[in-house]
PDB file of C-alpha atoms in Angstrom:
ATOM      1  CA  UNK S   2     -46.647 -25.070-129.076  1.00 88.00           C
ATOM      2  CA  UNK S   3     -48.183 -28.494-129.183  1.00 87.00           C
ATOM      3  CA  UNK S   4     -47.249 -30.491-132.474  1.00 90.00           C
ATOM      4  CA  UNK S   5     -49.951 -33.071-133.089  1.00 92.00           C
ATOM      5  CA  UNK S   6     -48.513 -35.582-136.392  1.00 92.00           C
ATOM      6  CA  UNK S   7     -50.998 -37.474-138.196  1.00 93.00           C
ATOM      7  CA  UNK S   8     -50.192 -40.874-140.046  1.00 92.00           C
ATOM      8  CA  UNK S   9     -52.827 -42.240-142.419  1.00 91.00           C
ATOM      9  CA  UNK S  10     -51.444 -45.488-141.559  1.00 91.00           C
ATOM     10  CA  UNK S  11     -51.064 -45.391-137.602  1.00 94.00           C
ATOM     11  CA  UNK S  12     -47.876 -47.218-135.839  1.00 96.00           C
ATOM     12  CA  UNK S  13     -48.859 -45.957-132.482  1.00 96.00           C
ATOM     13  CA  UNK S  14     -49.336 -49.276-131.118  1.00 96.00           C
ATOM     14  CA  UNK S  15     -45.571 -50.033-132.117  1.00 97.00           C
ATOM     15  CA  UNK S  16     -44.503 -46.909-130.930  1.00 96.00           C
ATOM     16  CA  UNK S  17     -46.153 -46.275-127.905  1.00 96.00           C
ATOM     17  CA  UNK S  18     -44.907 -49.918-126.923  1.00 97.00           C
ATOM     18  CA  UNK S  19     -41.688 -48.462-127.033  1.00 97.00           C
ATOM     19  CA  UNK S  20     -41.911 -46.248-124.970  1.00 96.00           C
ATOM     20  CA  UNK S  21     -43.727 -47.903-122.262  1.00 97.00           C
ATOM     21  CA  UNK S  22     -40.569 -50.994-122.583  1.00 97.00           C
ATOM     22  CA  UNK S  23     -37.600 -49.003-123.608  1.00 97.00           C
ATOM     23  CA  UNK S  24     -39.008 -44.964-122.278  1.00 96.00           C
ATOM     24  CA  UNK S  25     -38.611 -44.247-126.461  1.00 95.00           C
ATOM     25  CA  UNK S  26     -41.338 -43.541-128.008  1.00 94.00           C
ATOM     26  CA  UNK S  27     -40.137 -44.038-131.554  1.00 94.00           C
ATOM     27  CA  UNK S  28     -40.351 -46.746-134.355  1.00 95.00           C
ATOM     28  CA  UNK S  29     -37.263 -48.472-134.751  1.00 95.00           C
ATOM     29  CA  UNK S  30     -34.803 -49.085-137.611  1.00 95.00           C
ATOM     30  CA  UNK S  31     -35.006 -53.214-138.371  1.00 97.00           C
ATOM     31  CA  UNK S  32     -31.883 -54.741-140.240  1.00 97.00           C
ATOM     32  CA  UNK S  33     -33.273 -57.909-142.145  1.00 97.00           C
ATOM     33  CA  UNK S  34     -29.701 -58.811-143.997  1.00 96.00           C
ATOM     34  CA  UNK S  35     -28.324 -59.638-140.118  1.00 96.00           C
ATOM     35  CA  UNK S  36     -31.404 -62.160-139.657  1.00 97.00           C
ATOM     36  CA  UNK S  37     -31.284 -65.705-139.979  1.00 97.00           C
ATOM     37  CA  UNK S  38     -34.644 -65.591-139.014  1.00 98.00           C
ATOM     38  CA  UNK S  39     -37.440 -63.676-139.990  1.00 98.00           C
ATOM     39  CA  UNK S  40     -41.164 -64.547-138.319  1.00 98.00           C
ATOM     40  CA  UNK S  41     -43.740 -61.747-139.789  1.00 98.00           C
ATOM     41  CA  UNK S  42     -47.150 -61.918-137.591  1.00 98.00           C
ATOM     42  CA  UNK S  43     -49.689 -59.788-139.722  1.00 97.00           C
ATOM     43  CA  UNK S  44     -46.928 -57.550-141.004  1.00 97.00           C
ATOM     44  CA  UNK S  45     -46.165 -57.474-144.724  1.00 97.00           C
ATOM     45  CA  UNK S  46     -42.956 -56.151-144.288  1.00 97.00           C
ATOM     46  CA  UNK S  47     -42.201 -56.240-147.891  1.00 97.00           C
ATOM     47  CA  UNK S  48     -45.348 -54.073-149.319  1.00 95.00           C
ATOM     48  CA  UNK S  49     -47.110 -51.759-146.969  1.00 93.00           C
ATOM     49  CA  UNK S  50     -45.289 -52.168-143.109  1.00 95.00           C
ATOM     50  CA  UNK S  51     -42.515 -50.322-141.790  1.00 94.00           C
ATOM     51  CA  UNK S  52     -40.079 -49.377-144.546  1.00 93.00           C
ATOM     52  CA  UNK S  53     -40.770 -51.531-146.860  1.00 94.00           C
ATOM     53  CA  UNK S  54     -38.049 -50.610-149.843  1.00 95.00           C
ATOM     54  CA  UNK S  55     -35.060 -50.917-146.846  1.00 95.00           C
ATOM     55  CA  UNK S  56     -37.134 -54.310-145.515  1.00 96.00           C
ATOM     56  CA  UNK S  57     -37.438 -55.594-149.498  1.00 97.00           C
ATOM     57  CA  UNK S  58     -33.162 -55.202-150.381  1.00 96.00           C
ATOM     58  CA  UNK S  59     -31.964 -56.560-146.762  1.00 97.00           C
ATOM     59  CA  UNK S  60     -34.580 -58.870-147.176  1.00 97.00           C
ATOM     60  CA  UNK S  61     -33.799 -59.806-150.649  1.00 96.00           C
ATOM     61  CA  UNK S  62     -29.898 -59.794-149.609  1.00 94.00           C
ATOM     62  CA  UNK S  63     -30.215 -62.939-147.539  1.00 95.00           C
ATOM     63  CA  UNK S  64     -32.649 -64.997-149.992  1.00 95.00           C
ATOM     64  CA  UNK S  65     -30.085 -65.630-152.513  1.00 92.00           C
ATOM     65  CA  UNK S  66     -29.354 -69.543-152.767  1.00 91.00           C
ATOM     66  CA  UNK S  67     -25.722 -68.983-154.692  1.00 91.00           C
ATOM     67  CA  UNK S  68     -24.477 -66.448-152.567  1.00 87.00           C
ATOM     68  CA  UNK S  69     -25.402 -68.424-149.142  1.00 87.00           C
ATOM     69  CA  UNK S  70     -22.786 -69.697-146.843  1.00 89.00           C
ATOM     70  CA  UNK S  71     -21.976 -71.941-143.586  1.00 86.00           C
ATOM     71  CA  UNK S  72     -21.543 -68.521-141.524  1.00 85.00           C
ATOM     72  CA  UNK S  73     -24.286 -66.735-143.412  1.00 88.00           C
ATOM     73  CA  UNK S  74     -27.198 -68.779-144.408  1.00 91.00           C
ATOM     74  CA  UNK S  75     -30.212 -68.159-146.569  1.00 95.00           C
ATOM     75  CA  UNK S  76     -33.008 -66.735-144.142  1.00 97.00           C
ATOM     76  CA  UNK S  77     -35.663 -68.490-142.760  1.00 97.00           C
ATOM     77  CA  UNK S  78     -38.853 -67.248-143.107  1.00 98.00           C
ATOM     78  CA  UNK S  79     -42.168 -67.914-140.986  1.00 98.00           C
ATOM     79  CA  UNK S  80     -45.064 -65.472-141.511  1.00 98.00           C
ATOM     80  CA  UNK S  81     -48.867 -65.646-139.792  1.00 98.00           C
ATOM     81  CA  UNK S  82     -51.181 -63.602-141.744  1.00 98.00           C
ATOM     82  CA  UNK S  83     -55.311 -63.525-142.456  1.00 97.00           C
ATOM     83  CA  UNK S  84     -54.797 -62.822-146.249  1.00 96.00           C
ATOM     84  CA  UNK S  85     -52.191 -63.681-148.954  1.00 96.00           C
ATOM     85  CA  UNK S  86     -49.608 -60.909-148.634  1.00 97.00           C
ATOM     86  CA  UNK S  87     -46.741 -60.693-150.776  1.00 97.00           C
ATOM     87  CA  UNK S  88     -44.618 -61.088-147.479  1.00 98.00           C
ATOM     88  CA  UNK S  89     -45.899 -64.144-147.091  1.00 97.00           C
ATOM     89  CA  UNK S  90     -46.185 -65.456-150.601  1.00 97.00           C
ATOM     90  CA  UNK S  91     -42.418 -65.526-150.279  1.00 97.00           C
ATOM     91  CA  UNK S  92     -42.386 -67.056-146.893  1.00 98.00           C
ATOM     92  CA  UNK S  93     -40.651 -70.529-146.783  1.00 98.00           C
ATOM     93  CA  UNK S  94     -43.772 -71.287-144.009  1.00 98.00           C
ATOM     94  CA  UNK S  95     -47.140 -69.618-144.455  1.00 98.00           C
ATOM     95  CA  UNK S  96     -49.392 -70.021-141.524  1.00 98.00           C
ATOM     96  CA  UNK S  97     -52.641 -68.661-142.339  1.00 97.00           C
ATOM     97  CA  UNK S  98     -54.620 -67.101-138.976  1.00 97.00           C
ATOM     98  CA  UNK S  99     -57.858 -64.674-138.696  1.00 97.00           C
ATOM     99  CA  UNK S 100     -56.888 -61.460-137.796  1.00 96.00           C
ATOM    100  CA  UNK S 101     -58.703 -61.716-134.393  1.00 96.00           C
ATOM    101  CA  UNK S 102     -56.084 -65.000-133.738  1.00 97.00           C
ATOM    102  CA  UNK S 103     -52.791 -62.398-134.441  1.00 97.00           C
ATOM    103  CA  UNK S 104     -52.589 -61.355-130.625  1.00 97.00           C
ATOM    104  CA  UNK S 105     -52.698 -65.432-129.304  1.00 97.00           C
ATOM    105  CA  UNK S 106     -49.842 -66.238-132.485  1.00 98.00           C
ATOM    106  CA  UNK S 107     -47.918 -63.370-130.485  1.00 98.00           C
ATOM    107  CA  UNK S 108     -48.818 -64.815-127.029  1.00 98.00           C
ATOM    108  CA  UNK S 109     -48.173 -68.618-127.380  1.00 97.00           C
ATOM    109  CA  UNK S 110     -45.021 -66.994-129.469  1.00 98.00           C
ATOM    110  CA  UNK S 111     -43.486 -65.519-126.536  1.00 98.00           C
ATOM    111  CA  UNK S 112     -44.617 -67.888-124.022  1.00 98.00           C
ATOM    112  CA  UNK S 113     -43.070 -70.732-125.986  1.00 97.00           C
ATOM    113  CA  UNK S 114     -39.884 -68.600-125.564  1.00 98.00           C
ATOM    114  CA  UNK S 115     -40.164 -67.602-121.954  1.00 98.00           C
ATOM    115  CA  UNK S 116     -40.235 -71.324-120.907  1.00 97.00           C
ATOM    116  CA  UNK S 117     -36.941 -72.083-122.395  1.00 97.00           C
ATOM    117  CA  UNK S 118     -35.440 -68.917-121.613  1.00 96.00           C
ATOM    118  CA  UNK S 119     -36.472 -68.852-117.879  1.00 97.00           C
ATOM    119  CA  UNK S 120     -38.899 -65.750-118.137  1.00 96.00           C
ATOM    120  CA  UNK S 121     -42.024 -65.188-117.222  1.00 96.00           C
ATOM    121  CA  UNK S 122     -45.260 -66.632-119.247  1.00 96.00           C
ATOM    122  CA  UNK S 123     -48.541 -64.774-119.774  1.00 96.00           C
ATOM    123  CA  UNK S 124     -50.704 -67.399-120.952  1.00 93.00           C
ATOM    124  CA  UNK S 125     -52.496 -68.760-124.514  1.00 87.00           C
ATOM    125  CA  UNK S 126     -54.994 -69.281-125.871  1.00 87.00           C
ATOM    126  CA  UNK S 127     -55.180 -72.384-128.736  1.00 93.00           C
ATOM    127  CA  UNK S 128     -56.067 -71.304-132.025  1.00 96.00           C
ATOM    128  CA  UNK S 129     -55.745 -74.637-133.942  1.00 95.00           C
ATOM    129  CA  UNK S 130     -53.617 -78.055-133.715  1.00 96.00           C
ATOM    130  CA  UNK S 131     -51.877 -76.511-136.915  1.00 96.00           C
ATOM    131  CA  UNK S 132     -51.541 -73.222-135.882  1.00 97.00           C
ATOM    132  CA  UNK S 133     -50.181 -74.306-132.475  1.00 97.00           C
ATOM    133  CA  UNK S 134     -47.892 -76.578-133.819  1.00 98.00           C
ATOM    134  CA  UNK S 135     -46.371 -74.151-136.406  1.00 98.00           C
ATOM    135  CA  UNK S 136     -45.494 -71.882-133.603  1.00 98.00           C
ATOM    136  CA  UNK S 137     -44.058 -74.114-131.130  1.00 98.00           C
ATOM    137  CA  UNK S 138     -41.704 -75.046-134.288  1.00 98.00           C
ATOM    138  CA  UNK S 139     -41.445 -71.166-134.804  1.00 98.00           C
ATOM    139  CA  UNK S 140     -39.812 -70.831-131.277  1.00 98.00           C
ATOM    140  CA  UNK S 141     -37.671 -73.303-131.539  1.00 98.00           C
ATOM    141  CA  UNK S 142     -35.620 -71.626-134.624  1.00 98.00           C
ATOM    142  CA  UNK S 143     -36.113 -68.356-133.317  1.00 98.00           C
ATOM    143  CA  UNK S 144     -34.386 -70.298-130.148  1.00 98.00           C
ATOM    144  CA  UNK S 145     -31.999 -71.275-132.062  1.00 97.00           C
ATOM    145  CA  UNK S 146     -30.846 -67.809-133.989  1.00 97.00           C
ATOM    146  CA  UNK S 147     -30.733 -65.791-131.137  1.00 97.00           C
ATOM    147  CA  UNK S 148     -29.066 -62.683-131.695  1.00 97.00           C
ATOM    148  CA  UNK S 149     -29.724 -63.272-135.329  1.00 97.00           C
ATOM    149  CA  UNK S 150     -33.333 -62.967-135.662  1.00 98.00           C
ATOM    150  CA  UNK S 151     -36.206 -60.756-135.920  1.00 98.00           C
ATOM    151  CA  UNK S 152     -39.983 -60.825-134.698  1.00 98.00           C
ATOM    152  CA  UNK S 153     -41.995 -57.716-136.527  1.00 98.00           C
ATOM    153  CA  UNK S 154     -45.966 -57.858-135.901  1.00 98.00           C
ATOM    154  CA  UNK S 155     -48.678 -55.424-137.508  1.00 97.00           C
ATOM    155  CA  UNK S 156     -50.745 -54.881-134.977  1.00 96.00           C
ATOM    156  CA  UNK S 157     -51.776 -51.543-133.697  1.00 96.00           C
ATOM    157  CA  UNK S 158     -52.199 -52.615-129.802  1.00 97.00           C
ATOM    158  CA  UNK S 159     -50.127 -51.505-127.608  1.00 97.00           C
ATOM    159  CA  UNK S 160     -50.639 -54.306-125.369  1.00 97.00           C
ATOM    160  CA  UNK S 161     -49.435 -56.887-128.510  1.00 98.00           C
ATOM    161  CA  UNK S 162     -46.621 -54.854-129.231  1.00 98.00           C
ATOM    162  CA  UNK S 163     -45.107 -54.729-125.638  1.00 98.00           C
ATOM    163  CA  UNK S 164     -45.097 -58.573-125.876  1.00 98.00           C
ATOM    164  CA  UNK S 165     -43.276 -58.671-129.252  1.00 98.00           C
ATOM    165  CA  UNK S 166     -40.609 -56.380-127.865  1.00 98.00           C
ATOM    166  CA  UNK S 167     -40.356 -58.851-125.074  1.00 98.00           C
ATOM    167  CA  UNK S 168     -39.572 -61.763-127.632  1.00 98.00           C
ATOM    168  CA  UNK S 169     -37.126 -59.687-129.412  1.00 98.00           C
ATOM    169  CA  UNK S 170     -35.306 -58.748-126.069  1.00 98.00           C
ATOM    170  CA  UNK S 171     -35.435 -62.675-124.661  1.00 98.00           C
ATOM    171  CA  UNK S 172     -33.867 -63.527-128.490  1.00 98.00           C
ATOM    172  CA  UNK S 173     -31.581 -60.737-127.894  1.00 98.00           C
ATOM    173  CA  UNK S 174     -32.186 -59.368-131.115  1.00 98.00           C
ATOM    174  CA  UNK S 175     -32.123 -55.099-129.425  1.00 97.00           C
ATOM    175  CA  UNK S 176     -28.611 -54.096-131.206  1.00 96.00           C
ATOM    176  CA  UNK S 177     -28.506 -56.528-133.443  1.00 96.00           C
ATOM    177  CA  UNK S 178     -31.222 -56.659-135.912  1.00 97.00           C
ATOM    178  CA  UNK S 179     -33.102 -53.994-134.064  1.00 97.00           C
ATOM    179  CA  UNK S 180     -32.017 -50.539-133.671  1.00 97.00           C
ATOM    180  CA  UNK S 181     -33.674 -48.720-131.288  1.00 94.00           C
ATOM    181  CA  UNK S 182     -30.268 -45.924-131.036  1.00 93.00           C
ATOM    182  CA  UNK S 183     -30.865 -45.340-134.789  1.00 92.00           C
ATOM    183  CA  UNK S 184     -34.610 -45.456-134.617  1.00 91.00           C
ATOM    184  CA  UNK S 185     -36.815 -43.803-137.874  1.00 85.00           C
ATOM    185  CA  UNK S 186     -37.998 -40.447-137.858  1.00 83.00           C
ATOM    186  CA  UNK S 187     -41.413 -41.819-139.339  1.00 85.00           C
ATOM    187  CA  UNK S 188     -44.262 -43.122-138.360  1.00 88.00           C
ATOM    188  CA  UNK S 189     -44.667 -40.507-135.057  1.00 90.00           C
ATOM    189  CA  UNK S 190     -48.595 -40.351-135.313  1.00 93.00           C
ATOM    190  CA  UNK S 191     -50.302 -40.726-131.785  1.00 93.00           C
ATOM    191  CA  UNK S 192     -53.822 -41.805-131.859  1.00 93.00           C
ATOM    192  CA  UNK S 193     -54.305 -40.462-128.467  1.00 93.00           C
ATOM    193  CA  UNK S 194     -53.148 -37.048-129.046  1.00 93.00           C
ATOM    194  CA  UNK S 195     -54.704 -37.075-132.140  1.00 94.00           C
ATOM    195  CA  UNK S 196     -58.212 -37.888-130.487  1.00 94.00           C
ATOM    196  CA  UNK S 197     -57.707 -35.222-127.719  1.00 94.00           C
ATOM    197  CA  UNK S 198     -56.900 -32.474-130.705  1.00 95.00           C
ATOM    198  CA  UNK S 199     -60.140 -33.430-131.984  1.00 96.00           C
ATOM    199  CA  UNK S 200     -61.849 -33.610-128.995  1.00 96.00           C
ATOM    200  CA  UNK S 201     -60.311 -29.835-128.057  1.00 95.00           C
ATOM    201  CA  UNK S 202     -61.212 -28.762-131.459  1.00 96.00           C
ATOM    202  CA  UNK S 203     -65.014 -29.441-131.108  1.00 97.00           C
ATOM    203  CA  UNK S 204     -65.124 -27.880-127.985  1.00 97.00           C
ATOM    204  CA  UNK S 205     -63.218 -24.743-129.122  1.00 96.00           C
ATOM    205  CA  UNK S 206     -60.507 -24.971-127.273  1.00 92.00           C
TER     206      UNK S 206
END
């Protein structure tokens, strides 16, 4: 038996991505109280991506000015979006993007981060002096908080969402703020299967 899962909202691109870097395909737990860092590209992590109520109290947990320490700051928080989100009417740097620009945030993201870490660089594209600058300084505190920071993007492309999983491993960020052991049980919707169900359907398969 063949069990084809449906979300309304699809994730496959995150998913998928997961299993093509890490052979899992699954969406994975995030733990925003262990981040010092928090960069949101196109995700509005605190309304309608991911879990939202877990993201909002971990979030909420490490945006508290009196409770804020040497060892454990307040979080920094850098988010790239099209529209004003809630996410990122609470971020302490809003960089506003067009939706078509939310891959080349990702790309100049990660490149910015292979060059200092040694890795290997895909290539940008420049979006604006702005925009460019924002995420060079971007890099440089996700540089700075490795281990202790978190890079979630929205997009549904596969190819997008293998390069965020390669920030997140060059921050080493994978058993830290990202669980992959522990992944959720939602969000397992595959828009391939999905279309092939269809497809079988129509021809009475």
């Amino acid at each position: 038996v063949d069990h084809v899962q449906y979300d309304t909202i699809s994730y496959a691109g995150v998913t998928n991505a997961n299993l093509r870097s890490f052979g899992k395909r699954a969406f994975p737990a995030y733990d925003l109280s262990k981040a010092d860092v928090v960069v949101g590209i196109g995700a509005a992590f605190l309304s309608n991506w991911g879990s939202s109520t877990e993201n909002t109290w971990q979030y909420a947990d490490r945006r508290r000015p009196e409770t804020a320490t040497k060892t454990m700051p307040m979080s920094r928080h850098w988010h790239f979006e099209a529209r004003m989100s809630l996410t990122g009417a609470n971020a302490d740097r809003r960089v506003a993007v067009r939706n078509s620009q939310l891959p080349s945030v990702v790309m100049g993201l990660h490149d910015a981060i292979a060059k200092a870490t040694g890795s290997t660089t895909v290539g940008t594209n420049k979006i604006s002096d702005t925009a460019d600058a924002a995420i060079a300084q971007c890099a440089g505190e996700l540089l700075a908080a490795k281990g202790k920071s978190v890079v979630m993007c929205g997009s549904n492309d596969v190819s997008t969402q293998i390069l965020v999983n390669s920030i997140n491993s060059m921050l080493g960020n994978y058993g830290s703020t990202i669980d992959l052991a522990n992944a959720s049980f939602f969000h397992q919707g595959d828009d391939g299967t999905m279309a092939q169900l269809v497809k079988d359907m129509n021809a009475g398969a």
